Tab-separated table of C-alpha atoms and ligand atoms in Angstrom:
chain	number	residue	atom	x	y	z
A	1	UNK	CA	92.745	69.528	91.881
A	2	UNK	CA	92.102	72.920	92.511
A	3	UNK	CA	94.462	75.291	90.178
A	4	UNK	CA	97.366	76.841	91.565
A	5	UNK	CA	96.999	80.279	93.580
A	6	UNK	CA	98.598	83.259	91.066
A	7	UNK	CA	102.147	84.570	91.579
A	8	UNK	CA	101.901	87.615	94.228
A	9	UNK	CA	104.964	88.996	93.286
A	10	UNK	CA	105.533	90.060	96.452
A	11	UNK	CA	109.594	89.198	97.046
A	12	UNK	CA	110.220	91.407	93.776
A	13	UNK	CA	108.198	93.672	94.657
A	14	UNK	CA	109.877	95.223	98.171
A	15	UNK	CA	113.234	94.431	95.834
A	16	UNK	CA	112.335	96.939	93.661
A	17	UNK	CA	111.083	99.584	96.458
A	18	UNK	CA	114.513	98.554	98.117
A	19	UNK	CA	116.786	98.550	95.738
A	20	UNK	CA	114.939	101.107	93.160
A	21	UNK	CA	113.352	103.376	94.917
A	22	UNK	CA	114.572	103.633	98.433
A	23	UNK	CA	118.351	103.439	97.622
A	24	UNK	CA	118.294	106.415	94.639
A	25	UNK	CA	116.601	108.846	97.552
A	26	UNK	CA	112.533	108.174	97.673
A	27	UNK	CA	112.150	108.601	101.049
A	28	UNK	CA	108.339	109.641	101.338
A	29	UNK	CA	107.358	106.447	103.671
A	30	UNK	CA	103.968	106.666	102.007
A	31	UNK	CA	104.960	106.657	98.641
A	32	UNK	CA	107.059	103.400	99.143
A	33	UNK	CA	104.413	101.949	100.950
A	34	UNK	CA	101.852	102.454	98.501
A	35	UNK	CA	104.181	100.919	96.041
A	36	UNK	CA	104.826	97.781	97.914
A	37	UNK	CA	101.312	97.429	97.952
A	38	UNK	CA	100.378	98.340	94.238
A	39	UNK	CA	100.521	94.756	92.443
A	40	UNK	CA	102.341	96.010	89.242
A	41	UNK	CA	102.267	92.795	87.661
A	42	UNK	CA	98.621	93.178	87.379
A	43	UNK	CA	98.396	96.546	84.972
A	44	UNK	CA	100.416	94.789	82.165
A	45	UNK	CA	99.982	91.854	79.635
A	46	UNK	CA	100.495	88.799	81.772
A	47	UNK	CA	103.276	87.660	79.074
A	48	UNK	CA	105.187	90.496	80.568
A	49	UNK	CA	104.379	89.912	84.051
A	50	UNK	CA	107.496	88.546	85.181
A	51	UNK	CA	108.947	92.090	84.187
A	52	UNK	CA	106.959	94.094	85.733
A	53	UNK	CA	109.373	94.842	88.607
A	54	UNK	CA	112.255	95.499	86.338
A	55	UNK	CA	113.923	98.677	86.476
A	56	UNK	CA	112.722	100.002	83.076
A	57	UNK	CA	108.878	100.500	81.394
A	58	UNK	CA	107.509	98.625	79.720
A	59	UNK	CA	105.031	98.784	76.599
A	60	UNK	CA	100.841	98.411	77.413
A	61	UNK	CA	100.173	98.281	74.123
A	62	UNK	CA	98.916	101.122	71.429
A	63	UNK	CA	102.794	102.093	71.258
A	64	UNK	CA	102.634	103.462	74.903
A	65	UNK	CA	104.135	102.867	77.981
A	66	UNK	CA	104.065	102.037	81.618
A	67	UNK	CA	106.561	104.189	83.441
A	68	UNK	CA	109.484	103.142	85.096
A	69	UNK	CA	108.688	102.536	88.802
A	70	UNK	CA	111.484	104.855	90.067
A	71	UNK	CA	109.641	107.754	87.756
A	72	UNK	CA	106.412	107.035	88.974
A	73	UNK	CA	107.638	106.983	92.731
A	74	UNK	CA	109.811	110.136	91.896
A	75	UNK	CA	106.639	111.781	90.890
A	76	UNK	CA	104.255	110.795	93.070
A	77	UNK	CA	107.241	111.898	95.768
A	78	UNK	CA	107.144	115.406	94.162
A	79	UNK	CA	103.290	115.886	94.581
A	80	UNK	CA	103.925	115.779	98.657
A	81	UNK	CA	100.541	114.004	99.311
A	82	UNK	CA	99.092	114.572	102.129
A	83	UNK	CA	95.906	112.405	102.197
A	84	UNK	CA	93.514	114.933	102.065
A	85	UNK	CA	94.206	115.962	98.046
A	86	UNK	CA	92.062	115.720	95.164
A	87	UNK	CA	94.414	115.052	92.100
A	88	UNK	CA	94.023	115.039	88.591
A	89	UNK	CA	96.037	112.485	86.418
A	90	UNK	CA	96.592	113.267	82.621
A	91	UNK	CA	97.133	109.529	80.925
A	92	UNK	CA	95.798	107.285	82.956
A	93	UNK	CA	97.622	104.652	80.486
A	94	UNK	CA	97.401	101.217	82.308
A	95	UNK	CA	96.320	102.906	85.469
A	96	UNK	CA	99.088	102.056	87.449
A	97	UNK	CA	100.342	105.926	88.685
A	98	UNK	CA	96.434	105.991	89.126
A	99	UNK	CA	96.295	103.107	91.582
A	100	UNK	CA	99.697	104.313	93.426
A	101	UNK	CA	97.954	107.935	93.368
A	102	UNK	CA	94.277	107.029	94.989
A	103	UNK	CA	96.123	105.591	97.889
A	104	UNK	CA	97.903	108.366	98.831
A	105	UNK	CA	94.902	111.308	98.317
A	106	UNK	CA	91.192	111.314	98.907
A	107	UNK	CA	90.441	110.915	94.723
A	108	UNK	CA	91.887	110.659	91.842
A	109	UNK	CA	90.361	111.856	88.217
A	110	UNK	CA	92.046	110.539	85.620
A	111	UNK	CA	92.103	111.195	82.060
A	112	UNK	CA	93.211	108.799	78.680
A	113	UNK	CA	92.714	109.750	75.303
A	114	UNK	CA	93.403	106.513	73.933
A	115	UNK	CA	89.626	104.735	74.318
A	116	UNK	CA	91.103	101.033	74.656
A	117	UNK	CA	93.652	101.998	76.912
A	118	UNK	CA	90.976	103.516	79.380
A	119	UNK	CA	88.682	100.636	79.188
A	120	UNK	CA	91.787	98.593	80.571
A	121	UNK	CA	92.183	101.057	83.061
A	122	UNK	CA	89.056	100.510	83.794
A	123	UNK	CA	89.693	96.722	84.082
A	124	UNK	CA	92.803	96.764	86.169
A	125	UNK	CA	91.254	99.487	88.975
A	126	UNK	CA	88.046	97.814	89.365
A	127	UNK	CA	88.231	96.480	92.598
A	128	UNK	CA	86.846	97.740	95.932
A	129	UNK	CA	90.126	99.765	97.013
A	130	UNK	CA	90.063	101.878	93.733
A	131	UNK	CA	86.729	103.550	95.162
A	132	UNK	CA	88.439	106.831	94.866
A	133	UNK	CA	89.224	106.916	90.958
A	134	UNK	CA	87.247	108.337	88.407
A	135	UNK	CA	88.275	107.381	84.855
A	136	UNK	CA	87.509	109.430	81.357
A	137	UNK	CA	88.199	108.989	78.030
A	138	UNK	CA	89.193	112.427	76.218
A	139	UNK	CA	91.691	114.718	76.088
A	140	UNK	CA	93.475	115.955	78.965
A	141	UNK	CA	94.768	118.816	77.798
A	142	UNK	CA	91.467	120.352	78.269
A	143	UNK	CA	91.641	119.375	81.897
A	144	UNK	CA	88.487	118.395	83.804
A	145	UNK	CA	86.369	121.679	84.357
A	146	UNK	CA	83.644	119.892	85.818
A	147	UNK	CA	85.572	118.668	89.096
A	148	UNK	CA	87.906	121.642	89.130
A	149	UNK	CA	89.581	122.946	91.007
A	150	UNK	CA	92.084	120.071	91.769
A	151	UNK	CA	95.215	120.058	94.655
A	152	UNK	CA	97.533	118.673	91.747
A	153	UNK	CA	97.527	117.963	88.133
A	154	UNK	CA	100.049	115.307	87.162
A	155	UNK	CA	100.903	114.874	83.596
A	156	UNK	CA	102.436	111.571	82.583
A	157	UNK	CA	103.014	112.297	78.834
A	158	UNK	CA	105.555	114.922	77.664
A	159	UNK	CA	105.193	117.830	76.394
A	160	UNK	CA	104.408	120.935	77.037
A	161	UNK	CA	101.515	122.846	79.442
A	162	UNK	CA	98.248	123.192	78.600
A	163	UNK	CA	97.124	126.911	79.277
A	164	UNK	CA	93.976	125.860	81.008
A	165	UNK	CA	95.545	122.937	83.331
A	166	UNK	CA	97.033	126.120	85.554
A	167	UNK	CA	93.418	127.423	85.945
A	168	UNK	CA	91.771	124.459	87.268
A	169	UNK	CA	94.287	124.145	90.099
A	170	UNK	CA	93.631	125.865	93.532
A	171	UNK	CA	96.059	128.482	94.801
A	172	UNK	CA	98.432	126.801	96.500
A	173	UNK	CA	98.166	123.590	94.468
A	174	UNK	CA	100.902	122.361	92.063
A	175	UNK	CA	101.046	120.996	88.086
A	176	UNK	CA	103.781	118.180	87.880
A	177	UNK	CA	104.692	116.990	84.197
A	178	UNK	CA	107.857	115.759	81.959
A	179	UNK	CA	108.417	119.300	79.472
A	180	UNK	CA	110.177	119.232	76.264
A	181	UNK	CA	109.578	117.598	73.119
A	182	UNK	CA	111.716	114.946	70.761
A	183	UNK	CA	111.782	112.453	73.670
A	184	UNK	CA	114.139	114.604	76.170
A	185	UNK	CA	112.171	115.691	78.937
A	186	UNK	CA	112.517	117.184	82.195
A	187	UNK	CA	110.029	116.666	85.474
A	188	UNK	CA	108.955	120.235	86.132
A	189	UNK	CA	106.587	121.164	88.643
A	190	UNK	CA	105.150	124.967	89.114
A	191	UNK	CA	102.792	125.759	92.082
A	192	UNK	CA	100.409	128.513	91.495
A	193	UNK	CA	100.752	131.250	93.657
A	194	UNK	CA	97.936	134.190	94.586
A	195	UNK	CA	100.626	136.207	92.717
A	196	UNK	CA	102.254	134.129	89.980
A	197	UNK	CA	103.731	130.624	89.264
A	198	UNK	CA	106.971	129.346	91.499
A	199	UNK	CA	108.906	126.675	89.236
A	200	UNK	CA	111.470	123.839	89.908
A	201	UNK	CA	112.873	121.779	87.599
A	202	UNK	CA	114.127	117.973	88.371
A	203	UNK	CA	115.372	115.204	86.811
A	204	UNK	CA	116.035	114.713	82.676
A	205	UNK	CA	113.791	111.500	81.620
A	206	UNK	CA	112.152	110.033	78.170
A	207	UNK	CA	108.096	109.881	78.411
A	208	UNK	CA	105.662	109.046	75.601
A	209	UNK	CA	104.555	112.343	73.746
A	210	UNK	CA	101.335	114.225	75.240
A	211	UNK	CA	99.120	114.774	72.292
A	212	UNK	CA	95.839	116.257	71.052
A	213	UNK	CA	92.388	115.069	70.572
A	214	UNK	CA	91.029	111.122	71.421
A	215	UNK	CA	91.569	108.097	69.665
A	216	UNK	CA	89.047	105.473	69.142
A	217	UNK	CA	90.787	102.360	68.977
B	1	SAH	N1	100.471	106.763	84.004
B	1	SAH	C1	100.521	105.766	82.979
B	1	SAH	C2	101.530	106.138	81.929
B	1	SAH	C3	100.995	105.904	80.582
B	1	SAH	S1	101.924	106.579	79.239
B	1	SAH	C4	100.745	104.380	83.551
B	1	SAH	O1	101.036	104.259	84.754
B	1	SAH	O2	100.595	103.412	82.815
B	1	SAH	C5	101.096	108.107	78.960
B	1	SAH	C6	99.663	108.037	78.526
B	1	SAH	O3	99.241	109.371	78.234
B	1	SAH	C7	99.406	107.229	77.269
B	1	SAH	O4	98.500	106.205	77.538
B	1	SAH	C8	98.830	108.251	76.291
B	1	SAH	O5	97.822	107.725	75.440
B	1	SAH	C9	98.260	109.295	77.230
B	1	SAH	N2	98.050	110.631	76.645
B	1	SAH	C10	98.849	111.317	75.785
B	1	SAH	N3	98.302	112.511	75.489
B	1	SAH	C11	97.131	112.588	76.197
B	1	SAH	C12	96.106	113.568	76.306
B	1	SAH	N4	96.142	114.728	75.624
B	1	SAH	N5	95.060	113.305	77.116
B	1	SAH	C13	94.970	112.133	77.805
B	1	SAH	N6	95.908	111.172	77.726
B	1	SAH	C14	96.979	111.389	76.939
């Protein structure tokens, strides 16, 4: 008897782009399409699978955390994709922003310090439709000189700004992260100018912290 097919997940999927996303104001028709595509259920443990669409994170293992889906869409939402972008992702965690991200721009670099989170990363984006990602294992607050410089840098640990992530952004381009520190953060997101930095702040949230150097486990 052949086994049964997997779970798509599709019903609670478009629930959660309904009632999650598209009733608390994403509007960005690309953005919720990407993530009714984007099989979340996928980029965690499959113990946790029938959570994935839950309104909350959940953990991915090495005490860190896949983001909400209403904070992912709200970011990716804030970035204004175009299709044409080349974006750079600090903590590519499970690579789930990732895969929302590299079907929305023309590549996405993305950047873990933690090296067994990347390899799953690595894992979960493997497939023909990720062709766009590039994955590293280091630290992102160093940025990625070597590709710079990028449309957008989005930053999905808190903390606070790199000096060097503002320098390997085009004019014109923008740096989106959760600032603060102690677990309160807020979604700020500066565009650099020929002439200086414009800033907006957005919504209050709770991300993992950003932190230094790469861990080998
Ligand atoms: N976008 C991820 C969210 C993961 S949580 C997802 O969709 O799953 C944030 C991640 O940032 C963690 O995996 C953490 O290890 C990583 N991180 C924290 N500081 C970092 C740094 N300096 N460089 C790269 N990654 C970092």
């Amino acid at each position: 008897m052949p086994a049964p097919a997997a779970p798509s997940f599709m019903r609670p999927r478009q629930r959660m782009v309904d009632e999650q996303l598209r009733a608390r104001g994403i509007l960005d028709e690309r953005v919720l399409a990407a993530m009714a595509m984007v099989p979340r259920h996928l980029f965690v443990d499959a113990a946790l699978a029938s959570r994935a669409y839950h309104d909350c994170s959940l953990p991915i293992g090495e005490g860190q955390t896949i983001s909400q889906p209403y904070i992912v869409a709200r970011m990716t939402q804030l970035l204004e994709l175009g299709g044409g972008e080349r974006v750079l992702e600090i903590g590519t965690g499970c690579g789930y922003q990732t895969a929302v991200l590299s079907r929305l721009c023309r590549r996405v670099y993305s950047i873990e310090r933690i090296q067994s989170l990347h390899e799953r990363a690595r894992q979960n984006l493997r497939t023909a439709r990720h062709a766009n990602v590039m994955l590293k294992c280091g630290d992102g607050r160093l940025g990625w000189e070597e590709y710079a410089p990028f449309d957008a840098i989005i930053v999905t640990a808190g903390g606070f700004a790199s000096d060097v992530w503002l320098t390997q952004i085009r004019v014109g381009g923008v740096l989106l992260m959760p600032e603060g520190e102690g677990g309160e953060h807020r979604l700020v997101r500066r565009r650099k100018l020929a002439d200086g930095v414009e800033e907006c702040y957005f919504d209050a949230c709770t991300f993992v912290p950003l932190l230094d150097g790469v861990s080998h486990y």
